[in-house]
Coordinates of C-alpha atoms and ligand atoms in Angstrom, one line a residue:
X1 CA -32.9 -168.7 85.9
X2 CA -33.6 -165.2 85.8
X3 CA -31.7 -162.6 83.9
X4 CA -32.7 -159.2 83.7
X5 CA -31.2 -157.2 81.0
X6 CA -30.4 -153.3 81.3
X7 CA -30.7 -151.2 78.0
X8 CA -31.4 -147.4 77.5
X9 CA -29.5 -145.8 74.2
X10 CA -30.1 -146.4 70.7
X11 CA -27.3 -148.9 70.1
X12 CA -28.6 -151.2 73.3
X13 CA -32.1 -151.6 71.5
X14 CA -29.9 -153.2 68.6
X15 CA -27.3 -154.9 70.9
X16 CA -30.1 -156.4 73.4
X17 CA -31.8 -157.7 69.9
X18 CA -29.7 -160.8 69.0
X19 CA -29.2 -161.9 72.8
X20 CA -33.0 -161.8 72.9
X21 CA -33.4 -164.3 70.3
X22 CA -30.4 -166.6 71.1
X23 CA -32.4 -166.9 74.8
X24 CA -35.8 -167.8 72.7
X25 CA -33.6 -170.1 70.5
X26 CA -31.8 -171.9 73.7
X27 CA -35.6 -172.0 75.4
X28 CA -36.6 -173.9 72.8
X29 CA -34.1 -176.5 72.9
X30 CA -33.5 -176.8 76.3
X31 CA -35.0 -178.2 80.0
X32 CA -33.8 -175.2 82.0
X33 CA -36.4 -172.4 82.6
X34 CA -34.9 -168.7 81.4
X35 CA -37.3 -166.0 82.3
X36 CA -36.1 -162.5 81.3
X37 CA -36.9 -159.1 82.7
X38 CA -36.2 -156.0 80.2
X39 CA -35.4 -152.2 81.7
X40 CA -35.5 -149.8 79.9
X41 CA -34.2 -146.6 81.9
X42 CA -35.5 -144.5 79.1
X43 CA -32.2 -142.5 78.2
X44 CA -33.6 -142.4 74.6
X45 CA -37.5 -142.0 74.4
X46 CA -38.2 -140.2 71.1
X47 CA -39.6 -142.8 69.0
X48 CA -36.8 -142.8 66.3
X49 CA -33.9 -143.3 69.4
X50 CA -36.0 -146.3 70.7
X51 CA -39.6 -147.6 69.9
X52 CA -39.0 -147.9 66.2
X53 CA -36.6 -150.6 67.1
X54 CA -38.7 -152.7 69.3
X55 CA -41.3 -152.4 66.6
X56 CA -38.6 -153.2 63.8
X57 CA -36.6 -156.1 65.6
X58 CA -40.5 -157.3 67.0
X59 CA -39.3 -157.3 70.8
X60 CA -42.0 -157.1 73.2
X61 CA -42.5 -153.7 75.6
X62 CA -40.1 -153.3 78.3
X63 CA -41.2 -155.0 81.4
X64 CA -40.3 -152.3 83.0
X65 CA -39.6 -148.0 81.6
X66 CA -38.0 -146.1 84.1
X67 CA -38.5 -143.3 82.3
X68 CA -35.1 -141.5 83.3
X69 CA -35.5 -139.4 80.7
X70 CA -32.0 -136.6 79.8
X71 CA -30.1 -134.6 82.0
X72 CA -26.8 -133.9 83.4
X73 CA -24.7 -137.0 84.0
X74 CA -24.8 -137.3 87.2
X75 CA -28.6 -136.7 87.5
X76 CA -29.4 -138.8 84.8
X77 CA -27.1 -141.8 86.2
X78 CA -28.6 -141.4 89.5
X79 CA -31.7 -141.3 88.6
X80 CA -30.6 -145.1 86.9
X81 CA -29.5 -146.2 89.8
X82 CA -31.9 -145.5 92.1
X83 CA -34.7 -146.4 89.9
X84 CA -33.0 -149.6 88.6
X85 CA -32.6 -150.2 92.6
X86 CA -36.1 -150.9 93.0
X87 CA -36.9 -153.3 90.1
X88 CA -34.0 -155.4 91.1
X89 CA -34.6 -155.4 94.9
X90 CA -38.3 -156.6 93.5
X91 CA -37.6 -158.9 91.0
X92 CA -34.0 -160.5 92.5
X93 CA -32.9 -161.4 89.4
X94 CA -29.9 -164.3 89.7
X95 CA -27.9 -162.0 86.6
X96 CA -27.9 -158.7 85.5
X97 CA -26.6 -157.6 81.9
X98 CA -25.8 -154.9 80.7
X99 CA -24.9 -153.1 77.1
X100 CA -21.8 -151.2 75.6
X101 CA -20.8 -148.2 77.5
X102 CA -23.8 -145.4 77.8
X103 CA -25.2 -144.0 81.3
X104 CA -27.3 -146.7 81.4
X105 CA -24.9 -149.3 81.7
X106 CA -22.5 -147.8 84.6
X107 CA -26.1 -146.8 86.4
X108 CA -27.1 -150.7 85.4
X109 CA -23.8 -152.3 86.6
X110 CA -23.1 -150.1 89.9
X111 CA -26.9 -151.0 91.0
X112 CA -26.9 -154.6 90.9
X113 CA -23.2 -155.5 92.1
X114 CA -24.1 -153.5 95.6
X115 CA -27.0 -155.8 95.6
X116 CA -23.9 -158.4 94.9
X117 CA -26.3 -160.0 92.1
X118 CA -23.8 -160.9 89.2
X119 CA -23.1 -158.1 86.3
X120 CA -22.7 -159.3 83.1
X121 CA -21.0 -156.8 80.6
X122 CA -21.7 -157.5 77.2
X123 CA -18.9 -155.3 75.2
X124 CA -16.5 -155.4 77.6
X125 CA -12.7 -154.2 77.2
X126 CA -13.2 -151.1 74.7
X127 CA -10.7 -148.3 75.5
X128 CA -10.0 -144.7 73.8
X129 CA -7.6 -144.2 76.7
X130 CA -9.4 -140.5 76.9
X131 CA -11.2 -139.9 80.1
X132 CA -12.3 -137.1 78.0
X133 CA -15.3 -139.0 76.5
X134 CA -18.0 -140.0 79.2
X135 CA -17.7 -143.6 77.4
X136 CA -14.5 -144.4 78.5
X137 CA -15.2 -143.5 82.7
X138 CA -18.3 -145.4 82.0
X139 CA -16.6 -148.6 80.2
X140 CA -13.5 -148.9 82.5
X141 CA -16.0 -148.4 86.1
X142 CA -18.5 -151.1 84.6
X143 CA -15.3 -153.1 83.4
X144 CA -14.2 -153.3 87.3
X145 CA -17.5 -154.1 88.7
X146 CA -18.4 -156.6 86.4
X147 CA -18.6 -160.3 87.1
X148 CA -18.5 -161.7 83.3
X149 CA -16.4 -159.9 80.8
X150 CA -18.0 -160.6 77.1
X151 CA -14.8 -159.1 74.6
X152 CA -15.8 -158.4 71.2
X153 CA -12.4 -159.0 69.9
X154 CA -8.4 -160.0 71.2
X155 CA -7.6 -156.5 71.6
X156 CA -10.2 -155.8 73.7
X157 CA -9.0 -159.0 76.0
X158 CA -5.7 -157.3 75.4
X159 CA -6.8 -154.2 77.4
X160 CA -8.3 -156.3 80.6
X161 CA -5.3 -158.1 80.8
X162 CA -2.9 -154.6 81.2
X163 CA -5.4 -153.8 83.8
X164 CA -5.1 -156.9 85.8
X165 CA -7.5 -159.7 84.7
X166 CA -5.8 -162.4 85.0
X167 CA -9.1 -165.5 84.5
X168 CA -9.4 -165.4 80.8
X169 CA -10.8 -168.4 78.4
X170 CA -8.5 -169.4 75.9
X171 CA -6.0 -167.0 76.2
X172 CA -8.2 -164.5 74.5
X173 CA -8.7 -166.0 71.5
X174 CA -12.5 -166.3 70.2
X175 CA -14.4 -169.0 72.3
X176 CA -15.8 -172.3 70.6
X177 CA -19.5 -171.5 70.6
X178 CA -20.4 -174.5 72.6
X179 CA -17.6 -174.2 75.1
X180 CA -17.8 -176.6 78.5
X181 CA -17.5 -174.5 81.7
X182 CA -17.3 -177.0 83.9
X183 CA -14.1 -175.7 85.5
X184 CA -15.3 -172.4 85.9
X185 CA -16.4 -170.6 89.2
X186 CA -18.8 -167.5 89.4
X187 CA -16.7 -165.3 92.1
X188 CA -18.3 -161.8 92.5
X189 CA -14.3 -160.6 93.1
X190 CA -13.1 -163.0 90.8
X191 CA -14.1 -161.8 87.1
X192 CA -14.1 -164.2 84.4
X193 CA -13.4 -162.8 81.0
X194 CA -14.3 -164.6 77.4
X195 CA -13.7 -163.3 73.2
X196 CA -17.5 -163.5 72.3
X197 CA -17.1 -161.8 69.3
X198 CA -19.1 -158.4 68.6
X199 CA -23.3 -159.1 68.5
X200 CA -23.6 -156.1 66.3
X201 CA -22.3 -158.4 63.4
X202 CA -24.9 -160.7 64.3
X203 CA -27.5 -158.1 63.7
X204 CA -26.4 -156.7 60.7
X205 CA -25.9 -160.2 59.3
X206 CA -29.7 -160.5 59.8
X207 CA -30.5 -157.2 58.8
X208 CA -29.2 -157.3 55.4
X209 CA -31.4 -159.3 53.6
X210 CA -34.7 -157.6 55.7
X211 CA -33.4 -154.3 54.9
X212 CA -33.1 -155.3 51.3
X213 CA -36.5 -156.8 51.0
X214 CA -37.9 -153.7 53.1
X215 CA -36.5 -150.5 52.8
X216 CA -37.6 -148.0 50.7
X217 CA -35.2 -145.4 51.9
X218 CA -33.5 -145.3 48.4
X219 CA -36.7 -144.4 46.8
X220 CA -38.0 -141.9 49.4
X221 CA -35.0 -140.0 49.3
X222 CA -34.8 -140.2 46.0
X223 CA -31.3 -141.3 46.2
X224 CA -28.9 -143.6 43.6
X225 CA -26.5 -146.4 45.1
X226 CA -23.2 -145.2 45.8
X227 CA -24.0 -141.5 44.4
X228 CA -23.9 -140.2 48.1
X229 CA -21.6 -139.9 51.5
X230 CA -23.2 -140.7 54.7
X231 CA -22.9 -138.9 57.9
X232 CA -23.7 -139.2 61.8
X233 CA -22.3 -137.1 64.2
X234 CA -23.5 -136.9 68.0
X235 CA -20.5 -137.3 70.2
X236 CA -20.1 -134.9 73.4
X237 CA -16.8 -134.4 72.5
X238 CA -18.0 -132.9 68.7
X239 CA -21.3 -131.4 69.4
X240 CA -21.2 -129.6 72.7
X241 CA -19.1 -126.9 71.1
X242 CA -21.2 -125.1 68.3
X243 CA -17.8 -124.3 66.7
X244 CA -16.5 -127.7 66.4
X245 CA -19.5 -128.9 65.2
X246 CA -19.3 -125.6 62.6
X247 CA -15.8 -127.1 61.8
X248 CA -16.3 -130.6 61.3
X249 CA -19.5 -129.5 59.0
X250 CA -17.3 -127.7 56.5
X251 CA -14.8 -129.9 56.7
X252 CA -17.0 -133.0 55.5
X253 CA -18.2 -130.4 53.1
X254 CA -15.5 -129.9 51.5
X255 CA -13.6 -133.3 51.3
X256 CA -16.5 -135.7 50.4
X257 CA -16.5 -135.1 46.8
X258 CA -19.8 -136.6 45.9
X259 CA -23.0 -134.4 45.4
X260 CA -25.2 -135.3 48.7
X261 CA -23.9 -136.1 52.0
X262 CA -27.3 -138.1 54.1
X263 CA -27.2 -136.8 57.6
X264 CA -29.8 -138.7 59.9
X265 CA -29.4 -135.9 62.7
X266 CA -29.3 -137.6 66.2
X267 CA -31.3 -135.2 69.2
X268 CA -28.1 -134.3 70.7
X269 CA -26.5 -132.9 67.6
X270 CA -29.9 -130.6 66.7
X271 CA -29.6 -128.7 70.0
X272 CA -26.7 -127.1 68.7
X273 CA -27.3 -127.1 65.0
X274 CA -30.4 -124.7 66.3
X275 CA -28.2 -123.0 68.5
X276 CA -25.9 -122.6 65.1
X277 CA -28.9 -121.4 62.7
X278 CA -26.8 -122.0 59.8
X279 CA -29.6 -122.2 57.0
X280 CA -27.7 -125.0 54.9
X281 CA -24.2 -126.3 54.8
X282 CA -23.9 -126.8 51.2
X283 CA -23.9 -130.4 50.3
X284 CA -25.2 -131.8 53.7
X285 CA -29.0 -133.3 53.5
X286 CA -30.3 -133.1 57.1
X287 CA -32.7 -136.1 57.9
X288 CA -34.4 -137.5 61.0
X289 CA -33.1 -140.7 62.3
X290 CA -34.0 -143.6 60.7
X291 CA -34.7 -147.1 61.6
X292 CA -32.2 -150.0 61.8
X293 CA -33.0 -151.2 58.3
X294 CA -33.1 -148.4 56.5
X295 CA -29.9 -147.1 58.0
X296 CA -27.7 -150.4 57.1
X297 CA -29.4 -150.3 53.2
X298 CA -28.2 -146.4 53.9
X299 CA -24.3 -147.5 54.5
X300 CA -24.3 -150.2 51.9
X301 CA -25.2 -148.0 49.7
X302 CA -23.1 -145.2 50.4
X303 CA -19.8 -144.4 48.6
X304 CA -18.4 -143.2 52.0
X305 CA -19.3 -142.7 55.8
X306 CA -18.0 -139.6 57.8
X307 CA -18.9 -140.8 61.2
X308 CA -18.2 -140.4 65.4
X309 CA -20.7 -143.3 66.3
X310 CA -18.8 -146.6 67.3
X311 CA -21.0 -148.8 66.0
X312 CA -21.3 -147.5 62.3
X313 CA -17.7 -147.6 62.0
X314 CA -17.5 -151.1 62.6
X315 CA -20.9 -151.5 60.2
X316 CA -18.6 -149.7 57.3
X317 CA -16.1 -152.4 58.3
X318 CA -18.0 -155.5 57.7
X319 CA -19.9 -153.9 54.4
X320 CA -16.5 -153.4 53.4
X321 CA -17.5 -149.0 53.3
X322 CA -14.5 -146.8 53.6
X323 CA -15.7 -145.1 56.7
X324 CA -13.8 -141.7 58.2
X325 CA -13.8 -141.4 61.8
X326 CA -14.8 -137.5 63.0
X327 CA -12.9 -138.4 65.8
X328 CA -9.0 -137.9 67.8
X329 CA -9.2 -141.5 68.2
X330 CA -11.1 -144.7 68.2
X331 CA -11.8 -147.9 70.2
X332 CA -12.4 -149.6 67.0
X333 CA -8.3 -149.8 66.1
X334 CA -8.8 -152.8 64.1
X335 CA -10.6 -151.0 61.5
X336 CA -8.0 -148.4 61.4
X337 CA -4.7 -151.6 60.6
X338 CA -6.7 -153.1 58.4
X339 CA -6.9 -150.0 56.1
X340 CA -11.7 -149.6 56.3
X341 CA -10.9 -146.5 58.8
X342 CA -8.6 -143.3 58.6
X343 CA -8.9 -140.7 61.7
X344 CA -10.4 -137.7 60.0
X345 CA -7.4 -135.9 60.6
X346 CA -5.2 -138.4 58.7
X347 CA -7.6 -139.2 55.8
X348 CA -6.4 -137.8 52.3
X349 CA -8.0 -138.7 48.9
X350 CA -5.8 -141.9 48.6
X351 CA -8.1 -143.8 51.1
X352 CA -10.7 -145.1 49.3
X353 CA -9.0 -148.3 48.8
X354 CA -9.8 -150.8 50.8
X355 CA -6.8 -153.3 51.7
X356 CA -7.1 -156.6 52.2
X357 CA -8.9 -157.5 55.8
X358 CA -10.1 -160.5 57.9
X359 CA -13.0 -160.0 60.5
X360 CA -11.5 -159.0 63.5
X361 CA -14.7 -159.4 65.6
X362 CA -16.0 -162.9 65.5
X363 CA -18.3 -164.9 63.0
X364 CA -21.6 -163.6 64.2
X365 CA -22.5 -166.1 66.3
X366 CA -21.6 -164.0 69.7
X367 CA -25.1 -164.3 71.1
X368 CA -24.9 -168.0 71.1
X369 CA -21.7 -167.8 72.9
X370 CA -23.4 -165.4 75.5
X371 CA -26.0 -167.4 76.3
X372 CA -24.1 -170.5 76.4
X373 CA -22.1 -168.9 78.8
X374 CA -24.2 -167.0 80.9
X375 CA -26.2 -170.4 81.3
X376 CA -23.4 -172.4 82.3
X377 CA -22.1 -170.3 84.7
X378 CA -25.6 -169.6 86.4
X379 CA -27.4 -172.3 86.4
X380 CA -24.7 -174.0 88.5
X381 CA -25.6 -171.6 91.2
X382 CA -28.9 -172.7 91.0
X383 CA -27.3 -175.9 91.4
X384 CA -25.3 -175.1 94.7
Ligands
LIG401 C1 -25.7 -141.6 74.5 C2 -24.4 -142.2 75.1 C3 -23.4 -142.5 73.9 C4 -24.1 -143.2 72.8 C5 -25.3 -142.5 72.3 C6 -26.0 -143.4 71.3 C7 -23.9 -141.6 77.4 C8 -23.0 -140.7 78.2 N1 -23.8 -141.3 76.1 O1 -25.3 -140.3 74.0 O2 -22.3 -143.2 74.4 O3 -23.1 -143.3 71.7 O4 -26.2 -142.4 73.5 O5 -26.9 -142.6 70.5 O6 -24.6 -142.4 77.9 N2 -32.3 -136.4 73.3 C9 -33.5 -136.3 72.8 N3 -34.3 -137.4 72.6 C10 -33.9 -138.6 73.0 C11 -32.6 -138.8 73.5 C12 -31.8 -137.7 73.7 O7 -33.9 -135.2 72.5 O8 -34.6 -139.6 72.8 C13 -31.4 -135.2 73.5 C14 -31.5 -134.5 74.8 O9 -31.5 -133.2 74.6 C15 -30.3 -135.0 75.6 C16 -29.3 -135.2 74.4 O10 -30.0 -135.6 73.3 O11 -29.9 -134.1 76.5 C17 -28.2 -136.3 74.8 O12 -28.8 -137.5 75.1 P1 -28.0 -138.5 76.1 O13 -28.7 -139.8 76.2 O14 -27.6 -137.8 77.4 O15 -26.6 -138.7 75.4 P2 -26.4 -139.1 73.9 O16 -25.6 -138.0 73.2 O17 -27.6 -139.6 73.2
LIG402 N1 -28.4 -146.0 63.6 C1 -29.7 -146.1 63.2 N2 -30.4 -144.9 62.8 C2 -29.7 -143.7 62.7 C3 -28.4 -143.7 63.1 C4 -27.8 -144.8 63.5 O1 -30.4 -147.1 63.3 O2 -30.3 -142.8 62.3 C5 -27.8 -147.2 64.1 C6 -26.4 -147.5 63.5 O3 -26.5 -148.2 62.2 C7 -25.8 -148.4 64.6 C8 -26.3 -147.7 65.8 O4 -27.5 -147.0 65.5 O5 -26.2 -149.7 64.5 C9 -25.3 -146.8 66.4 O6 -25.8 -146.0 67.3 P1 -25.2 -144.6 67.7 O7 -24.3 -144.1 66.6 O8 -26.3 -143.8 68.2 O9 -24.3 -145.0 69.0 P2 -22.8 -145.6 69.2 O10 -22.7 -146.8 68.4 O11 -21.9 -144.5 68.8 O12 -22.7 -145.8 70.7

C-alpha cells in the first residue's frame, strides 16, 4: 500500500506528525506493507514555519520539496498542482492525504482526484460559512473532491450532511478506534465520511510532557507563569489591511490587563507591521516564531490567548486557557458553547471563567482511527 501524504503550512508539519507515527506503530504490528511518500509543496520554507518541526517531531526530510514557495493564490496553487502532478504520475500512489485547509491542500486534493487516485481529507467538514477567508473556498472544494472524509468532531459531520453526504459511520458520532469496514466500498463518487476526532489533540497530548522537560522558553524570555497574555495574529482577513491590523493591536493593548503580551510574529503579519513602522505598541513583545514545544509551554503558561489561528484556539481549549478569537467568526463553535472562547467583539472582562466543558473533539487517539481506516478501505483494493 502506498500513501502519499501532501503537507505545506506550519499546522500540516504538526498535523502530518501523529499520522506519521500511528503508520510506524501499525507497521510494526502488522503483515501489510505501508510505504509512505511525503510532499512538501514548500508553502512555508523559513525554518521557524517548517524545518524546526521536522527536526522537533524527528520526521525524516520530505521525499519530495516542491519548492512552491509564496505568491498570489492562484500562482501559488498552480504551481501545487502542477508540480504535485508529476510526483504522483511517478510515484502512482494507491491514496493521497491531505491536511486542514491551506493552498496546499486544495492544490493536493484537485491533483490526485483528476488522476482518480483516492483523496483522503484529514480535517474535513470545518465551515466559517465566509467565502471571505481563502480557508473556507479551500475546505468546501477539497470537501467535494474528496474520497474519505476524516471529521474532527459531530458538528463538523453536521456540516457534510447539509451539504449532501449522505454515507456516514455511526451517524456521526466518534468511531470505535478499531472499527470493522468490512461493509464499506471505496467509490471515487461515493464519499465515505467518519468522526476521527481532531489529531491536533493527539500532538499536544504528546507534547506536553516534552515541552515540559525541554523548553526553556520561560527562562529565555525571562517570563513568570501566568504573568503574561499570548498573541498570534496572521489571518488574510486581519493582516492585509495595515489599519486593521493597527486596530486589532490597540485593541489587545488595551483590554489584556496583564503587563506583557508574547507575540511570536508569523511572516505574513511582519510584511505589514514594516509597512506600519509603528516603533512599539505598548505592552506587545514581538518574537520570532517559535517551535511546537515551546509554543504549547507558551499557552499553558499564559493567563490569556488573543488569537486568529484555528489551531491555538482549540490548544487554549484543551489546556483549559481562556482564549479570545481576533476574528468575526470561528470554525471552532464548540469552544465558543462551552464558554474557553468569546469572539473578540463579544469578550468583556467577565470571561475569564471558564464553565464547565467536555472535549468536544475526540480522546486523542484520531491517528489510530485514520490509519485503521485508511488501511481497511485500501488494502481491499489491493485485494480486488
Ligand atoms: C497559510 C494558510 C492559512 C494557515 C497558515 C498557517 C492559505 C491560503 N493560507 O497562510 O490557512 O492558517 O498558512 O500558518 O493557504 N512567508 C514567509 N515565509 C514563509 C511563509 C510565508 O515569509 O515561510 C510570507 C510570504 O510573504 C507570504 C506570506 O507570508 O506571501 C503568506 O504566506 P502564505 O503561505 O501564502 O499564507 P499564510 O498567511 O502563511
Ligand atoms: N505555532 C507554533 N509556533 C508559533 C505559532 C504557532 O508552533 O510561533 C503552532 C500552534 O501552537 C498550532 C499551530 O502552530 O499548533 C497553528 O498554526 P497557525 O496558527 O500558523 O495555523 P492555523 O492553525 O491557523 O491554520
Amino acid at each position: 500500500m502506498k500513501i502519499a501524504h501532501i503537507v505545506g503550512a506550519r499546522p500540516q508539519f504538526i498535523k502530518y506528525f501523529p499520522v506519521h507515527r500511528a503508520f510506524d506503530e501499525f507497521s510494526k504490528n502488522s503483515d501489510i506493507k505501508v510505504k509512505e511518500i511525503l510532499i512538501h509543496t514548500g508553502q512555508h520554507y523559513d525554518y521557524a514555519m517548517s524545518e524546526v518541526f521536522f527536526k522537533e517531531f524527528g520526521i525524516k526530510s520530505p521525499d519530495y520539496h516542491l519548492g512552491v514557495g509564496s505568491g498570489y493564490h492562484g500562482q501559488q496553487t498552480g504551481q501545487i498542482i502542477a508540480k504535485t502532478e508529476e510526483v504522483l504520475l511517478k510515484e502512482r500512489p494507491d491514496v493521497v492525504v491531505v491536511y486542514g485547509d491551506t493552498n496546499s491542500t486544495l492544490g493536493g486534493a484537485l491533483t490526485a482526484i483528476k488522476l482518480h487516485i483516492p483523496v483522503v481529507h484529514v480535517e474535513a467538514g470545518l465551515r466559517s460559512f465566509n467565502k471571505r477567508m481563502p480557508e473556507e473556498i479551500n475546505r468546501v472544494l477539497t470537501d467535494h473532491v474528496s474520497t474519505v472524509l476524516l471529521c474532527p468532531s459531530e458538528i463538523a459531520v453536521k456540516n457534510l450532511r447539509k451539504e449532501g453526504f449522505t454515507e456516514i459511520a455511526c451517524e456521526g458520532k466518534l468511531i470505535p478506534p478499531d472499527i470493522q469496514l468490512s461493509t464499506y466500498r471505496v467509490d471515487l463518487s461515493s464519499p465515505l465520511v467518519f468522526n476521527v476526532g481532531d489529531v491536533m489533540y493527539d500532538v499536544l497530548l504528546h507534547a506536553l510532557s516534552v515541552a515540559e522537560s525541554k523548553s526553556r522558553i520561560l527562562e529565555t524570555l525571562q517570563l513568570t507563569p501566568k504573568s503574561y497574555a499570548l498573541m498570534t495574529i496572521h489571518r488574510a482577513e486581519n493582516t492585509d489591511n495595515p489599519v486593521k491590523l493597527d486596530e486589532l493591536f490597540k485593541y489587545v493593548n488595551n483590554v489584556a490587563s496583564l503587563s506583557e503580551i508574547i507575540f511570536p510574529v508569523h511572516p505574513r503579519t511582519k510584511k505589514t507591521l514594516d509597512e506600519l513602522k509603528v516603533a512599539s505598541y505598548g505592552k506587545i513583545r514581538m518574537i520570532e516564531p517559535v517551535g511546537y514545544f515551546d509554543m504549547i509551554w507558551l499557552l499553558k503558561n499564559s493567563a490569556i490567548v488573543f488569537t486568529d489561528s484555528g489551531g491555538l484556539q482549540k490548544e487554549a481549549y484543551w489546556l483549559e486557557i481562556p482564549c479570545v478569537t481576533l476574528r468575526e467568526e470561528t470554525e471552532w463553535v464548540e469552544t465558543v458553547e462551552s464558554g474557553c472562547n468569546v469572539l473578540y467583539k463579544e469578550y468583556d472582562a467577565t470571561f475569564h471563567k471558564l464553565l464547565f466543558r467536555r472535549n468536544f473533539y475526540g480522546d486523542g487517539k484520531a491517528a489510530q482511527r485514520i490509519v485503521n481506516v485508511i488501511t481497511q478501505l485500501f488494502r481491499r483494493i489491493d485485494e480486488v
